[in-house]
Short mmCIF file of C-alpha atoms in Angstrom, two decimals:
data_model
loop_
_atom_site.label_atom_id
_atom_site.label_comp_id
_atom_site.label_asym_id
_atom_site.label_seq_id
_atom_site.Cartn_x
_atom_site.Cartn_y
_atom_site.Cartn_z
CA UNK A 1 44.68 45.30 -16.92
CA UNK A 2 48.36 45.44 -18.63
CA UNK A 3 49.56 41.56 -19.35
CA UNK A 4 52.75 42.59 -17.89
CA UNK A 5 50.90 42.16 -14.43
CA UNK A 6 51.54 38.98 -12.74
CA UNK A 7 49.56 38.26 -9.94
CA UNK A 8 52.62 36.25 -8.14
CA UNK A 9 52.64 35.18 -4.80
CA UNK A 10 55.84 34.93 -2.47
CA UNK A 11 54.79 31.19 -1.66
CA UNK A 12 55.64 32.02 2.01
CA UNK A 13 52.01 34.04 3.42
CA UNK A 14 50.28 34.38 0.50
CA UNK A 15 50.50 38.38 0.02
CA UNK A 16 51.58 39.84 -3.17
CA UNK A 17 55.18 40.77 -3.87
CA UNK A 18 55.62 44.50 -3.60
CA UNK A 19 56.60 45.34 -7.56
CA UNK A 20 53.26 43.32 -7.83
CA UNK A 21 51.43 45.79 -5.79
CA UNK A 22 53.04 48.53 -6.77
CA UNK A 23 52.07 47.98 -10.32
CA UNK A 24 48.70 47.45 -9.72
CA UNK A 25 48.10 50.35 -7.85
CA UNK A 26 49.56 52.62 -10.32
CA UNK A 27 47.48 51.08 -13.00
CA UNK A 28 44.45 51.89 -10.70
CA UNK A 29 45.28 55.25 -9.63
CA UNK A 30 45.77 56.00 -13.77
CA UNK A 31 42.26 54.67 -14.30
CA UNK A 32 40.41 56.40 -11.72
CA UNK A 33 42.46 59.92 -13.42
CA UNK A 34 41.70 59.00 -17.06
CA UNK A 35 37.88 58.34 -15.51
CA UNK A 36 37.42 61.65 -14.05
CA UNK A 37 38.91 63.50 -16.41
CA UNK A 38 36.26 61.83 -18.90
CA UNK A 39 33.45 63.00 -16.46
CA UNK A 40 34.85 66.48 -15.86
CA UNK A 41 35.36 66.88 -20.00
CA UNK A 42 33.36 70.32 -20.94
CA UNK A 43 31.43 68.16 -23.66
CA UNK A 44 30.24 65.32 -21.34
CA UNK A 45 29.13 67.65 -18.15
CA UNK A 46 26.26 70.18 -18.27
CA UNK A 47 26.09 73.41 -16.64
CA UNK A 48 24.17 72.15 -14.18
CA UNK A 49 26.32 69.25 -13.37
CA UNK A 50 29.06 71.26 -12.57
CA UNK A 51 27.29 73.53 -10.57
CA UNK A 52 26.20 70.43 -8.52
CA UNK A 53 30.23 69.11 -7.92
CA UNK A 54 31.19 72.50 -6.80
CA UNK A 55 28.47 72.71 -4.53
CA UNK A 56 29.24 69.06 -3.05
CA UNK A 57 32.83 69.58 -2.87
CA UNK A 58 32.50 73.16 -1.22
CA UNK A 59 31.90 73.25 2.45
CA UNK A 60 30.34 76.58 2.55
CA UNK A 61 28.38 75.89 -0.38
CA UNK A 62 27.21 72.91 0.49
CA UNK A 63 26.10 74.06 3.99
CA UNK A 64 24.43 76.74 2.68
CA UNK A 65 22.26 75.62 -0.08
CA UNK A 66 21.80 71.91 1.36
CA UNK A 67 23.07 71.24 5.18
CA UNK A 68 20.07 73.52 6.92
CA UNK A 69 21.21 72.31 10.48
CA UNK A 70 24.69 73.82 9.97
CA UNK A 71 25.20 77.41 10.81
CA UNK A 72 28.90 76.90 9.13
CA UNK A 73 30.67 74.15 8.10
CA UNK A 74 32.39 74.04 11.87
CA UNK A 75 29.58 74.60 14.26
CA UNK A 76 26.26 72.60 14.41
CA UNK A 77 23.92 75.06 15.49
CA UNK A 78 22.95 72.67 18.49
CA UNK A 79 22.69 73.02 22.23
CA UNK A 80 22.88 69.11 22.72
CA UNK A 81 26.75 69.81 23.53
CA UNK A 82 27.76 68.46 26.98
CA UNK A 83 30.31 71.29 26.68
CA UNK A 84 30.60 73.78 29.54
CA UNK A 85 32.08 77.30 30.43
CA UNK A 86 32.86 79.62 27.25
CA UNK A 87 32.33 76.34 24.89
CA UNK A 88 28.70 76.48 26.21
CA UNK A 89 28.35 79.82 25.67
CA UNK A 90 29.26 79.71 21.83
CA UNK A 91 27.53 76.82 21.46
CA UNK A 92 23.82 78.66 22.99
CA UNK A 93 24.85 81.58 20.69
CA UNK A 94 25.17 79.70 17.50
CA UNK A 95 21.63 78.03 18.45
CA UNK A 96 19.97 81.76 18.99
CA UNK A 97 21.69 82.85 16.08
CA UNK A 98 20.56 79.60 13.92
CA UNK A 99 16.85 79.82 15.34
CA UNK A 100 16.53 83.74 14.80
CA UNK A 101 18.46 83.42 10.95
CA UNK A 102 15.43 80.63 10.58
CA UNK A 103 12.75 82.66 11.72
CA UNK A 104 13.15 84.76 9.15
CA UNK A 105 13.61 82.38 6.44
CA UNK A 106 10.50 81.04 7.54
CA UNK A 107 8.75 83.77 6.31
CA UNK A 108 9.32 82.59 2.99
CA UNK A 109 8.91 78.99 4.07
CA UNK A 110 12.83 78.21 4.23
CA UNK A 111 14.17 76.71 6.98
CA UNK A 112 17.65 77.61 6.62
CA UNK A 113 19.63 80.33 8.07
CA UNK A 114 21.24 81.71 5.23
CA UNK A 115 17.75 82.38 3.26
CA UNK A 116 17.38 84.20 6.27
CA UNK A 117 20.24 86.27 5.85
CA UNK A 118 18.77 87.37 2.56
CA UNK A 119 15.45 87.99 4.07
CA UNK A 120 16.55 89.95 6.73
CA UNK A 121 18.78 92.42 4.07
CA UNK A 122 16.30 92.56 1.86
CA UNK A 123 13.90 94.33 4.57
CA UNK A 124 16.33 95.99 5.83
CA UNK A 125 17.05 98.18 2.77
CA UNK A 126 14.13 100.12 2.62
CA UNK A 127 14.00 101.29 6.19
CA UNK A 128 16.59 100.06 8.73
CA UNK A 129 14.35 100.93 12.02
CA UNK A 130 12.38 98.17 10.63
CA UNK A 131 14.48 95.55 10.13
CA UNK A 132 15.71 96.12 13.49
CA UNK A 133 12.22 95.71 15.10
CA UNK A 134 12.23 92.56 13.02
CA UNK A 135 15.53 91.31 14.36
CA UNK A 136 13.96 92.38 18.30
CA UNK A 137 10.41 90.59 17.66
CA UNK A 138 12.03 87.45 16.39
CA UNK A 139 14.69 87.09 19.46
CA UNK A 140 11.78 87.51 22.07
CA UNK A 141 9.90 85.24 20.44
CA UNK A 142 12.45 82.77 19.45
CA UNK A 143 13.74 82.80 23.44
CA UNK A 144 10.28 83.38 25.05
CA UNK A 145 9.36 79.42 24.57
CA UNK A 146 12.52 78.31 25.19
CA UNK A 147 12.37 79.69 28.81
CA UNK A 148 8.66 78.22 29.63
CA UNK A 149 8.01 75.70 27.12
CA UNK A 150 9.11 71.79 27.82
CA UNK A 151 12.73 70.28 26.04
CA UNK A 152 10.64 69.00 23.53
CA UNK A 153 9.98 72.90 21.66
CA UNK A 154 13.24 73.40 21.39
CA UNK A 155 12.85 71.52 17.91
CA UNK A 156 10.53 73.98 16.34
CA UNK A 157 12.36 76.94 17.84
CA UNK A 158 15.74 75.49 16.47
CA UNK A 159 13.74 75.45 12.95
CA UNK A 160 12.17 78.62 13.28
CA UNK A 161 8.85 78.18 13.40
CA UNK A 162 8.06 79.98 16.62
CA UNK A 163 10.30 82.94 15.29
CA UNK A 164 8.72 83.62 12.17
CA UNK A 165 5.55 85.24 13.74
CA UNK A 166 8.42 87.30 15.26
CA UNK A 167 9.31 89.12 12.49
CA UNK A 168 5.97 89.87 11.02
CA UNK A 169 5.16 91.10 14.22
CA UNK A 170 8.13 93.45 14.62
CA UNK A 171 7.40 95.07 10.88
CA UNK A 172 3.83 95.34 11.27
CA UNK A 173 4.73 97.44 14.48
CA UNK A 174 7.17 99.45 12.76
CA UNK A 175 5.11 100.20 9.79
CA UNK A 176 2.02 101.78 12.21
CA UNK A 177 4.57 103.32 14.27
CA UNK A 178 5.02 107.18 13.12
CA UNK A 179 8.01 107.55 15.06
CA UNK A 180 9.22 104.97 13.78
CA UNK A 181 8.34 105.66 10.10
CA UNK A 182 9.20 109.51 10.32
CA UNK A 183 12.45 108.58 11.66
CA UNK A 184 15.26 110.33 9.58
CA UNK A 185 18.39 110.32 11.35
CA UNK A 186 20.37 107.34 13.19
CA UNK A 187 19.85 109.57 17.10
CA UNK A 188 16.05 109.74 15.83
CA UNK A 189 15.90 106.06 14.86
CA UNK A 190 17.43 104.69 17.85
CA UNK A 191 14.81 106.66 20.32
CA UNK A 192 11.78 105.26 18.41
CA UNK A 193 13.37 102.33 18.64
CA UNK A 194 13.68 102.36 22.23
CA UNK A 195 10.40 104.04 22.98
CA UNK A 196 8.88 101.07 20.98
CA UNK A 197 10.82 98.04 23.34
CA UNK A 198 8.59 97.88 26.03
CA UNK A 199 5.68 97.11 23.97
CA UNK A 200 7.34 95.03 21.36
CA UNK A 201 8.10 93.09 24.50
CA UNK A 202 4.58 92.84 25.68
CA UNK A 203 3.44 91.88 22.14
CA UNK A 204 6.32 89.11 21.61
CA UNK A 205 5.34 87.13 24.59
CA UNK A 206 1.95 87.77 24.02
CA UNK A 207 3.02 86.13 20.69
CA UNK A 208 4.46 83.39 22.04
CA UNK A 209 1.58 82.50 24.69
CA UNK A 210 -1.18 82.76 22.44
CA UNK A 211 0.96 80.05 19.72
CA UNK A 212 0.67 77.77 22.68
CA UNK A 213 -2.53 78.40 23.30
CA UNK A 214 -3.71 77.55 19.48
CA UNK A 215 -1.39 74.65 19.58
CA UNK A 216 -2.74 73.13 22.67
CA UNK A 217 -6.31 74.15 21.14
CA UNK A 218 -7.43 74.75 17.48
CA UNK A 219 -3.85 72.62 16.46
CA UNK A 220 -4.93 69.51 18.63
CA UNK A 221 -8.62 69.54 17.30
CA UNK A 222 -8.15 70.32 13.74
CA UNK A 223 -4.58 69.46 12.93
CA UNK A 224 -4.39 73.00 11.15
CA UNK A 225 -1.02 74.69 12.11
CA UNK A 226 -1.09 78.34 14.05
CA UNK A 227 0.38 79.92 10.88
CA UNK A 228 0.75 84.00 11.19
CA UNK A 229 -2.41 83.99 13.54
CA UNK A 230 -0.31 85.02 16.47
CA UNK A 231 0.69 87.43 15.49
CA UNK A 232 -2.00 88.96 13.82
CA UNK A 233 -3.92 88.48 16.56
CA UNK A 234 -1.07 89.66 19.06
CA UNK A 235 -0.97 92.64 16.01
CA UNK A 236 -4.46 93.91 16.00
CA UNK A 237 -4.92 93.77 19.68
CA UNK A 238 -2.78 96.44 19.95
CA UNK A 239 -3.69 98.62 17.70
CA UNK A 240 -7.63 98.80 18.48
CA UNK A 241 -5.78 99.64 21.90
CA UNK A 242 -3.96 101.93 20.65
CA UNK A 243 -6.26 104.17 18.12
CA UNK A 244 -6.16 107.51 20.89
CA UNK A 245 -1.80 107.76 20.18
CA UNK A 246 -0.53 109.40 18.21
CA UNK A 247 1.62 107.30 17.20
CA UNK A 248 -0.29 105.08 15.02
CA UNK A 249 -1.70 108.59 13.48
CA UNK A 250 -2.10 109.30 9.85
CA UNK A 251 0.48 111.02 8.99
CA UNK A 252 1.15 114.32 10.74
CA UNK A 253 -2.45 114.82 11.40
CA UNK A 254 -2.00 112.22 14.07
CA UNK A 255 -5.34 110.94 13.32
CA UNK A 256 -6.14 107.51 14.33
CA UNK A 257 -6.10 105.06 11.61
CA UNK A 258 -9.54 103.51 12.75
CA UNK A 259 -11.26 106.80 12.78
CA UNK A 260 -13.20 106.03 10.01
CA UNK A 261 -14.66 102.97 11.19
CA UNK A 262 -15.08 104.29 14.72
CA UNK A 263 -17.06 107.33 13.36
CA UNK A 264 -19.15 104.98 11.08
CA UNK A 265 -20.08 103.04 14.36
#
């Protein structure tokens, strides 16, 4: 500190004169600058330092990459909210939003939104029918439990985890689905789509019941998670149902997919 600083009192209540202060506090304030700049000098910080400060000092950034409960830097993704009326309403869409956006991170084990975001793209590109069946298997099974299952689920919905089996579910459907699959205009798309609803339906809650079910079960007894068998199961249920459509034909043959193994039988 500068000797020119006295450290006077007024003799009266004991505080500092104000050119005292004042003094002081510019010294400081020059410190802390001189300080930072020394951090923030291009020899002293790595690449990977920096990266780090403009993650922490970016909102966006820093809710993205870090701060999984945030949607945005503005909205928890929470429906804990005593709000009401429209501010309720935002507030349950942020949380469907967040818990869908997690399901499919989830597939790759994230549980944060905007690896979601990525996810969901990325299977969109190849085929767009199918990353809209995705989108449709993880909301039904993302809201089924939250409609029968007790408060206490809404924790692993919020995180994704009853989602996930969702989307896996939606593009295994897709894939088998020749309408689907042969789809080559938007009109086309959108009418496979919709003929496909009903029993993407069926299948999601089917989904949903039978991750209670090996919760309340297998989960209890062996402490072994229910993984992807939901929807597997959910998944190949259907399909041994389903070897007589046409649909889930080989091509434009239309020949059942199991038709070897059925004839071998």
């Amino acid at each position: 500190m500068p000797d020119g600083i006295a450290m006077t009192t007024n003799g009266v209540n004991g505080d500092y004169d104000e050119p005292t202060v004042q003094a002081v506090a510019e010294y400081i304030r020059e410190a802390v600058q001189e300080t930072e700049r020394a951090l923030l000098d291009e020899g002293k910080r790595t690449p990977v330092e920096r990266w780090v400060d403009l993650v922490d000092s970016n909102k966006w950034l820093s809710s993205a990459l870090l701060d999984a409960k945030f949607i945005s830097p503005l909205r928890e993704a929470s429906l804990g909210t005593k709000s009401r009326g429209f501010g309720r309403f935002i507030s349950g869409l942020a949380f469907l939003i967040s818990s869908v956006l997690r399901g499919f991170g989830q597939v790759v084990f994230q549980d944060n939104p905007w690896t979601g975001v990525f996810v969901c793209v990325a299977g969109g590109l190849p085929h767009w029918p199918t990353a809209i069946m995705g989108i449709l298997g993880c909301t039904i099974t993302t809201v089924f439990p939250l409609l029968v299952q007790p408060p206490e689920t809404r924790t692993l919905v919020a995180s994704g985890l009853y989602g996930f089996n969702g989307v896996l579910l939606g593009w295994g459907y897709s894939t088998f689905d020749n309408n689907i699959q042969q789809a080559d205009t938007f009109a086309s798309g959108i009418i496979a789509l919709l003929r496909a609803l009903p029993a993407l339906l069926f299948l999601g809650i089917l989904t949903g019941i039978l991750h209670v079910v090996i919760s309340r079960s297998f989960t209890k007894a062996t402490r072994i998670p229910p993984l992807t068998w939901p929807y597997n199961i959910a998944l190949l249920m259907w399909m041994a149902c389903a070897t007589l459509s046409t649909n889930y034909g080989n091509g434009a043959r239309g020949e059942s997919w199991l038709k070897p193994f059925s004839e071998g039988l």
